[in-house]
Amino acid sequence: MPKRSRGTTTERGYGADHQRERDRWVRIQREGGEHERAEGALRCRAVQCLMPTRWIWPGEAWDLGHDERRQWRGPEHEKCNRSEGGIRGNAVRGQPRPVVYRGHLSVDARGL
């Protein structure tokens, strides 16, 4: 099966503004982080953190989290961010699709 192209980061909505915001958090982490006793730690901003602790330690993978409206929340563990994105994407894909029948909008009985 051929690999599906997801587009560039800009095409997926992660353009220059997103990169600047992520770079800002990288600087915060490099300059000491948000944890008063652990240098370089950032707090996971995910709505539901899946990790044992909300702290993102230096060297740990993280994404810049955002809500559905593309408002940045801040750093999130990679696992927390991608899990939430999968849940949201699956919910959208599970919604019935509109069907036009003789000029009227309806929903396919199968929900497809």
Tab-separated table of N, CA and C in Angstrom:
chain	number	residue	atom	x	y	z
A	1	MET	N	0.848	-1.176	0.000
A	1	MET	CA	0.000	0.000	0.000
A	1	MET	C	0.892	1.237	0.000
A	2	PRO	N	0.666	2.169	-0.935
A	2	PRO	CA	1.494	3.375	-0.978
A	2	PRO	C	1.252	4.257	0.243
A	3	LYS	N	2.309	4.929	0.652
A	3	LYS	CA	2.201	5.834	1.800
A	3	LYS	C	1.409	7.072	1.404
A	4	ARG	N	0.439	7.440	2.225
A	4	ARG	CA	-0.398	8.603	1.958
A	4	ARG	C	0.333	9.876	2.370
A	5	SER	N	0.364	10.846	1.480
A	5	SER	CA	1.005	12.118	1.766
A	5	SER	C	0.094	12.958	2.657
A	6	ARG	N	0.645	13.500	3.698
A	6	ARG	CA	-0.137	14.328	4.620
A	6	ARG	C	0.050	15.810	4.326
A	7	GLY	N	0.878	16.155	3.356
A	7	GLY	CA	1.120	17.555	3.051
A	7	GLY	C	2.227	18.127	3.924
A	8	THR	N	2.605	19.336	3.599
A	8	THR	CA	3.646	20.019	4.370
A	8	THR	C	3.067	20.468	5.711
A	9	THR	N	3.943	20.870	6.606
A	9	THR	CA	3.459	21.365	7.901
A	9	THR	C	2.557	22.573	7.712
A	10	THR	N	2.882	23.434	6.767
A	10	THR	CA	2.046	24.610	6.498
A	10	THR	C	0.684	24.191	5.964
A	11	GLU	N	0.651	23.235	5.039
A	11	GLU	CA	-0.621	22.747	4.489
A	11	GLU	C	-1.494	22.105	5.560
A	12	ARG	N	-0.887	21.539	6.591
A	12	ARG	CA	-1.649	20.907	7.670
A	12	ARG	C	-1.997	21.898	8.781
A	13	GLY	N	-1.656	23.184	8.589
A	13	GLY	CA	-2.008	24.195	9.575
A	13	GLY	C	-0.928	24.496	10.594
A	14	TYR	N	0.271	23.995	10.367
A	14	TYR	CA	1.378	24.214	11.299
A	14	TYR	C	2.463	25.041	10.621
A	15	GLY	N	2.114	26.244	10.190
A	15	GLY	CA	3.031	27.113	9.465
A	15	GLY	C	3.959	27.896	10.373
A	16	ALA	N	4.363	29.049	9.890
A	16	ALA	CA	5.367	29.869	10.570
A	16	ALA	C	4.931	30.292	11.968
A	17	ASP	N	3.666	30.665	12.142
A	17	ASP	CA	3.202	31.077	13.480
A	17	ASP	C	3.316	29.925	14.471
A	18	HIS	N	2.927	28.740	14.035
A	18	HIS	CA	3.014	27.553	14.899
A	18	HIS	C	4.479	27.275	15.257
A	19	GLN	N	5.351	27.350	14.259
A	19	GLN	CA	6.770	27.088	14.510
A	19	GLN	C	7.372	28.119	15.472
A	20	ARG	N	6.972	29.385	15.329
A	20	ARG	CA	7.457	30.421	16.260
A	20	ARG	C	6.987	30.139	17.689
A	21	GLU	N	5.722	29.732	17.845
A	21	GLU	CA	5.201	29.433	19.189
A	21	GLU	C	5.924	28.232	19.792
A	22	ARG	N	6.176	27.212	18.984
A	22	ARG	CA	6.898	26.044	19.488
A	22	ARG	C	8.324	26.442	19.885
A	23	ASP	N	8.966	27.255	19.053
A	23	ASP	CA	10.322	27.733	19.365
A	23	ASP	C	10.342	28.525	20.669
A	24	ARG	N	9.276	29.287	20.925
A	24	ARG	CA	9.184	30.049	22.182
A	24	ARG	C	9.205	29.090	23.374
A	25	TRP	N	8.479	27.972	23.285
A	25	TRP	CA	8.470	26.985	24.371
A	25	TRP	C	9.810	26.257	24.485
A	26	VAL	N	10.480	26.040	23.361
A	26	VAL	CA	11.816	25.426	23.395
A	26	VAL	C	12.768	26.340	24.167
A	27	ARG	N	12.677	27.662	23.922
A	27	ARG	CA	13.519	28.622	24.666
A	27	ARG	C	13.197	28.592	26.158
A	28	ILE	N	11.914	28.550	26.505
A	28	ILE	CA	11.519	28.481	27.920
A	28	ILE	C	12.139	27.250	28.569
A	29	GLN	N	12.064	26.119	27.868
A	29	GLN	CA	12.639	24.881	28.412
A	29	GLN	C	14.153	25.016	28.561
A	30	ARG	N	14.802	25.562	27.545
A	30	ARG	CA	16.256	25.722	27.580
A	30	ARG	C	16.688	26.672	28.693
A	31	GLU	N	15.860	27.697	28.983
A	31	GLU	CA	16.208	28.699	29.992
A	31	GLU	C	15.812	28.284	31.402
A	32	GLY	N	15.354	27.071	31.588
A	32	GLY	CA	15.071	26.612	32.949
A	32	GLY	C	13.717	25.976	33.136
A	33	GLY	N	12.807	26.170	32.209
A	33	GLY	CA	11.503	25.519	32.311
A	33	GLY	C	10.568	26.181	33.301
A	34	GLU	N	9.551	25.435	33.719
A	34	GLU	CA	8.496	25.958	34.587
A	34	GLU	C	8.485	25.314	35.977
A	35	HIS	N	9.355	24.369	36.214
A	35	HIS	CA	9.374	23.639	37.482
A	35	HIS	C	10.481	24.215	38.351
A	36	GLU	N	10.126	24.675	39.523
A	36	GLU	CA	11.123	25.358	40.357
A	36	GLU	C	12.246	24.441	40.842
A	37	ARG	N	12.022	23.125	40.870
A	37	ARG	CA	13.059	22.219	41.377
A	37	ARG	C	13.668	21.333	40.301
A	38	ALA	N	13.151	21.375	39.071
A	38	ALA	CA	13.684	20.518	38.014
A	38	ALA	C	13.953	21.360	36.770
A	39	GLU	N	15.207	21.616	36.524
A	39	GLU	CA	15.577	22.484	35.413
A	39	GLU	C	15.109	21.920	34.078
A	40	GLY	N	14.444	22.764	33.304
A	40	GLY	CA	14.038	22.405	31.964
A	40	GLY	C	12.690	21.719	31.831
A	41	ALA	N	11.964	21.512	32.912
A	41	ALA	CA	10.676	20.820	32.827
A	41	ALA	C	9.565	21.776	32.403
A	42	LEU	N	8.690	21.290	31.539
A	42	LEU	CA	7.503	22.030	31.107
A	42	LEU	C	6.271	21.267	31.573
A	43	ARG	N	5.181	21.986	31.838
A	43	ARG	CA	3.942	21.339	32.275
A	43	ARG	C	3.107	20.957	31.060
A	44	CYS	N	2.621	19.724	31.015
A	44	CYS	CA	1.767	19.248	29.927
A	44	CYS	C	0.414	19.944	30.036
A	45	ARG	N	-0.001	20.607	28.942
A	45	ARG	CA	-1.264	21.357	28.921
A	45	ARG	C	-2.430	20.545	28.351
A	46	ALA	N	-2.221	19.242	28.095
A	46	ALA	CA	-3.295	18.415	27.537
A	46	ALA	C	-4.488	18.416	28.488
A	47	VAL	N	-5.686	18.391	27.911
A	47	VAL	CA	-6.901	18.344	28.721
A	47	VAL	C	-6.852	17.126	29.636
A	48	GLN	N	-6.449	15.989	29.081
A	48	GLN	CA	-6.318	14.768	29.879
A	48	GLN	C	-4.918	14.211	29.656
A	49	CYS	N	-4.047	14.393	30.630
A	49	CYS	CA	-2.669	13.904	30.531
A	49	CYS	C	-2.666	12.393	30.778
A	50	LEU	N	-1.999	11.650	29.898
A	50	LEU	CA	-1.964	10.194	29.975
A	50	LEU	C	-0.701	9.663	30.645
A	51	MET	N	0.192	10.538	31.020
A	51	MET	CA	1.479	10.131	31.579
A	51	MET	C	1.417	10.119	33.112
A	52	PRO	N	2.381	9.463	33.747
A	52	PRO	CA	2.381	9.394	35.215
A	52	PRO	C	2.511	10.763	35.887
A	53	THR	N	3.132	11.715	35.205
A	53	THR	CA	3.265	13.064	35.738
A	53	THR	C	3.015	14.056	34.615
A	54	ARG	N	2.528	15.239	34.948
A	54	ARG	CA	2.287	16.264	33.931
A	54	ARG	C	3.577	16.934	33.475
A	55	TRP	N	4.697	16.648	34.113
A	55	TRP	CA	5.946	17.312	33.737
A	55	TRP	C	6.561	16.670	32.509
A	56	ILE	N	6.972	17.520	31.568
A	56	ILE	CA	7.685	17.098	30.364
A	56	ILE	C	9.146	17.431	30.612
A	57	TRP	N	9.968	16.404	30.702
A	57	TRP	CA	11.367	16.587	31.072
A	57	TRP	C	12.217	16.813	29.824
A	58	PRO	N	13.370	17.492	29.966
A	58	PRO	CA	14.256	17.704	28.823
A	58	PRO	C	14.574	16.367	28.137
A	59	GLY	N	14.507	16.368	26.816
A	59	GLY	CA	14.767	15.154	26.053
A	59	GLY	C	13.526	14.322	25.784
A	60	GLU	N	12.425	14.624	26.469
A	60	GLU	CA	11.169	13.899	26.270
A	60	GLU	C	10.420	14.502	25.076
A	61	ALA	N	9.823	13.650	24.249
A	61	ALA	CA	9.108	14.121	23.049
A	61	ALA	C	7.835	14.869	23.450
A	62	TRP	N	7.598	16.020	22.806
A	62	TRP	CA	6.378	16.777	23.063
A	62	TRP	C	5.929	17.505	21.804
A	63	ASP	N	4.643	17.816	21.750
A	63	ASP	CA	4.041	18.562	20.653
A	63	ASP	C	3.456	19.854	21.212
A	64	LEU	N	3.260	20.825	20.345
A	64	LEU	CA	2.568	22.051	20.730
A	64	LEU	C	1.076	21.794	20.581
A	65	GLY	N	0.377	21.690	21.696
A	65	GLY	CA	-1.046	21.363	21.678
A	65	GLY	C	-1.916	22.541	21.314
A	66	HIS	N	-3.069	22.229	20.723
A	66	HIS	CA	-4.033	23.269	20.364
A	66	HIS	C	-5.429	22.679	20.434
A	67	ASP	N	-6.422	23.559	20.534
A	67	ASP	CA	-7.810	23.094	20.536
A	67	ASP	C	-8.320	23.055	19.105
A	68	GLU	N	-9.601	22.769	18.928
A	68	GLU	CA	-10.181	22.638	17.592
A	68	GLU	C	-10.103	23.936	16.795
A	69	ARG	N	-10.037	25.064	17.481
A	69	ARG	CA	-9.992	26.365	16.809
A	69	ARG	C	-8.560	26.832	16.560
A	70	ARG	N	-7.609	25.950	16.763
A	70	ARG	CA	-6.188	26.248	16.555
A	70	ARG	C	-5.654	27.273	17.544
A	71	GLN	N	-6.262	27.366	18.709
A	71	GLN	CA	-5.718	28.204	19.780
A	71	GLN	C	-4.705	27.341	20.532
A	72	TRP	N	-3.468	27.786	20.608
A	72	TRP	CA	-2.438	26.991	21.252
A	72	TRP	C	-2.688	26.875	22.746
A	73	ARG	N	-2.503	25.681	23.270
A	73	ARG	CA	-2.579	25.445	24.714
A	73	ARG	C	-1.191	25.445	25.317
A	74	GLY	N	-0.205	25.034	24.541
A	74	GLY	CA	1.155	24.943	25.042
A	74	GLY	C	1.678	23.531	24.870
A	75	PRO	N	2.811	23.224	25.502
A	75	PRO	CA	3.419	21.908	25.316
A	75	PRO	C	2.549	20.793	25.888
A	76	GLU	N	2.525	19.670	25.182
A	76	GLU	CA	1.820	18.465	25.628
A	76	GLU	C	2.705	17.271	25.314
A	77	HIS	N	2.698	16.269	26.205
A	77	HIS	CA	3.414	15.042	25.879
A	77	HIS	C	2.965	14.588	24.490
A	78	GLU	N	3.876	14.057	23.718
A	78	GLU	CA	3.525	13.577	22.380
A	78	GLU	C	2.361	12.580	22.444
A	79	LYS	N	2.412	11.673	23.404
A	79	LYS	CA	1.354	10.657	23.544
A	79	LYS	C	0.005	11.303	23.861
A	80	CYS	N	-0.018	12.281	24.745
A	80	CYS	CA	-1.269	12.957	25.121
A	80	CYS	C	-1.858	13.685	23.921
A	81	ASN	N	-1.013	14.426	23.199
A	81	ASN	CA	-1.465	15.225	22.065
A	81	ASN	C	-2.003	14.348	20.941
A	82	ARG	N	-1.285	13.323	20.581
A	82	ARG	CA	-1.688	12.497	19.434
A	82	ARG	C	-2.873	11.606	19.771
A	83	SER	N	-3.005	11.226	21.021
A	83	SER	CA	-4.169	10.448	21.433
A	83	SER	C	-5.429	11.301	21.326
A	84	GLU	N	-5.357	12.529	21.815
A	84	GLU	CA	-6.515	13.427	21.749
A	84	GLU	C	-6.876	13.741	20.300
A	85	GLY	N	-5.868	13.961	19.452
A	85	GLY	CA	-6.123	14.216	18.040
A	85	GLY	C	-6.807	13.037	17.370
A	86	GLY	N	-6.387	11.829	17.715
A	86	GLY	CA	-7.018	10.634	17.158
A	86	GLY	C	-8.457	10.501	17.601
A	87	ILE	N	-8.727	10.795	18.862
A	87	ILE	CA	-10.097	10.722	19.381
A	87	ILE	C	-10.984	11.730	18.665
A	88	ARG	N	-10.500	12.968	18.516
A	88	ARG	CA	-11.287	13.997	17.818
A	88	ARG	C	-11.506	13.637	16.360
A	89	GLY	N	-10.452	13.159	15.688
A	89	GLY	CA	-10.569	12.799	14.277
A	89	GLY	C	-11.537	11.646	14.067
A	90	ASN	N	-11.466	10.649	14.927
A	90	ASN	CA	-12.378	9.510	14.805
A	90	ASN	C	-13.819	9.927	15.059
A	91	ALA	N	-14.027	10.843	15.971
A	91	ALA	CA	-15.390	11.318	16.254
A	91	ALA	C	-15.974	12.029	15.030
A	92	VAL	N	-15.152	12.835	14.367
A	92	VAL	CA	-15.615	13.546	13.177
A	92	VAL	C	-15.915	12.555	12.059
A	93	ARG	N	-15.042	11.574	11.872
A	93	ARG	CA	-15.254	10.587	10.808
A	93	ARG	C	-16.475	9.716	11.080
A	94	GLY	N	-16.883	9.578	12.325
A	94	GLY	CA	-18.020	8.738	12.676
A	94	GLY	C	-19.364	9.418	12.505
A	95	GLN	N	-19.375	10.716	12.217
A	95	GLN	CA	-20.639	11.446	12.068
A	95	GLN	C	-21.272	11.123	10.715
A	96	PRO	N	-22.591	11.069	10.660
A	96	PRO	CA	-23.266	10.821	9.378
A	96	PRO	C	-22.916	11.895	8.356
A	97	ARG	N	-22.778	11.471	7.114
A	97	ARG	CA	-22.476	12.408	6.031
A	97	ARG	C	-23.777	12.819	5.342
A	98	PRO	N	-23.895	14.098	4.993
A	98	PRO	CA	-25.105	14.546	4.297
A	98	PRO	C	-25.173	13.977	2.882
A	99	VAL	N	-26.378	13.683	2.427
A	99	VAL	CA	-26.606	13.171	1.084
A	99	VAL	C	-27.692	14.017	0.438
A	100	VAL	N	-27.473	14.405	-0.808
A	100	VAL	CA	-28.488	15.178	-1.525
A	100	VAL	C	-29.318	14.193	-2.346
A	101	TYR	N	-30.626	14.198	-2.126
A	101	TYR	CA	-31.546	13.303	-2.835
A	101	TYR	C	-32.662	14.141	-3.428
A	102	ARG	N	-32.724	14.220	-4.733
A	102	ARG	CA	-33.740	14.997	-5.440
A	102	ARG	C	-33.836	16.436	-4.914
A	103	GLY	N	-32.679	17.017	-4.726
A	103	GLY	CA	-32.647	18.411	-4.317
A	103	GLY	C	-32.833	18.638	-2.825
A	104	HIS	N	-33.050	17.567	-2.046
A	104	HIS	CA	-33.230	17.704	-0.600
A	104	HIS	C	-32.018	17.125	0.121
A	105	LEU	N	-31.616	17.791	1.168
A	105	LEU	CA	-30.497	17.319	1.970
A	105	LEU	C	-31.008	16.347	3.015
A	106	SER	N	-30.425	15.160	3.074
A	106	SER	CA	-30.812	14.175	4.088
A	106	SER	C	-29.555	13.445	4.530
A	107	VAL	N	-29.735	12.446	5.367
A	107	VAL	CA	-28.604	11.663	5.847
A	107	VAL	C	-28.785	10.227	5.380
A	108	ASP	N	-27.735	9.639	4.867
A	108	ASP	CA	-27.769	8.241	4.437
A	108	ASP	C	-28.186	7.372	5.623
A	109	ALA	N	-29.078	6.429	5.393
A	109	ALA	CA	-29.588	5.572	6.482
A	109	ALA	C	-28.474	4.811	7.172
A	110	ARG	N	-27.403	4.536	6.445
A	110	ARG	CA	-26.271	3.824	7.059
A	110	ARG	C	-25.375	4.773	7.826
A	111	GLY	N	-25.652	6.072	7.751
A	111	GLY	CA	-24.789	7.047	8.397
A	111	GLY	C	-23.553	7.355	7.583
A	112	LEU	N	-23.559	6.950	6.318
A	112	LEU	CA	-22.390	7.169	5.446
A	112	LEU	C	-22.665	8.226	4.413
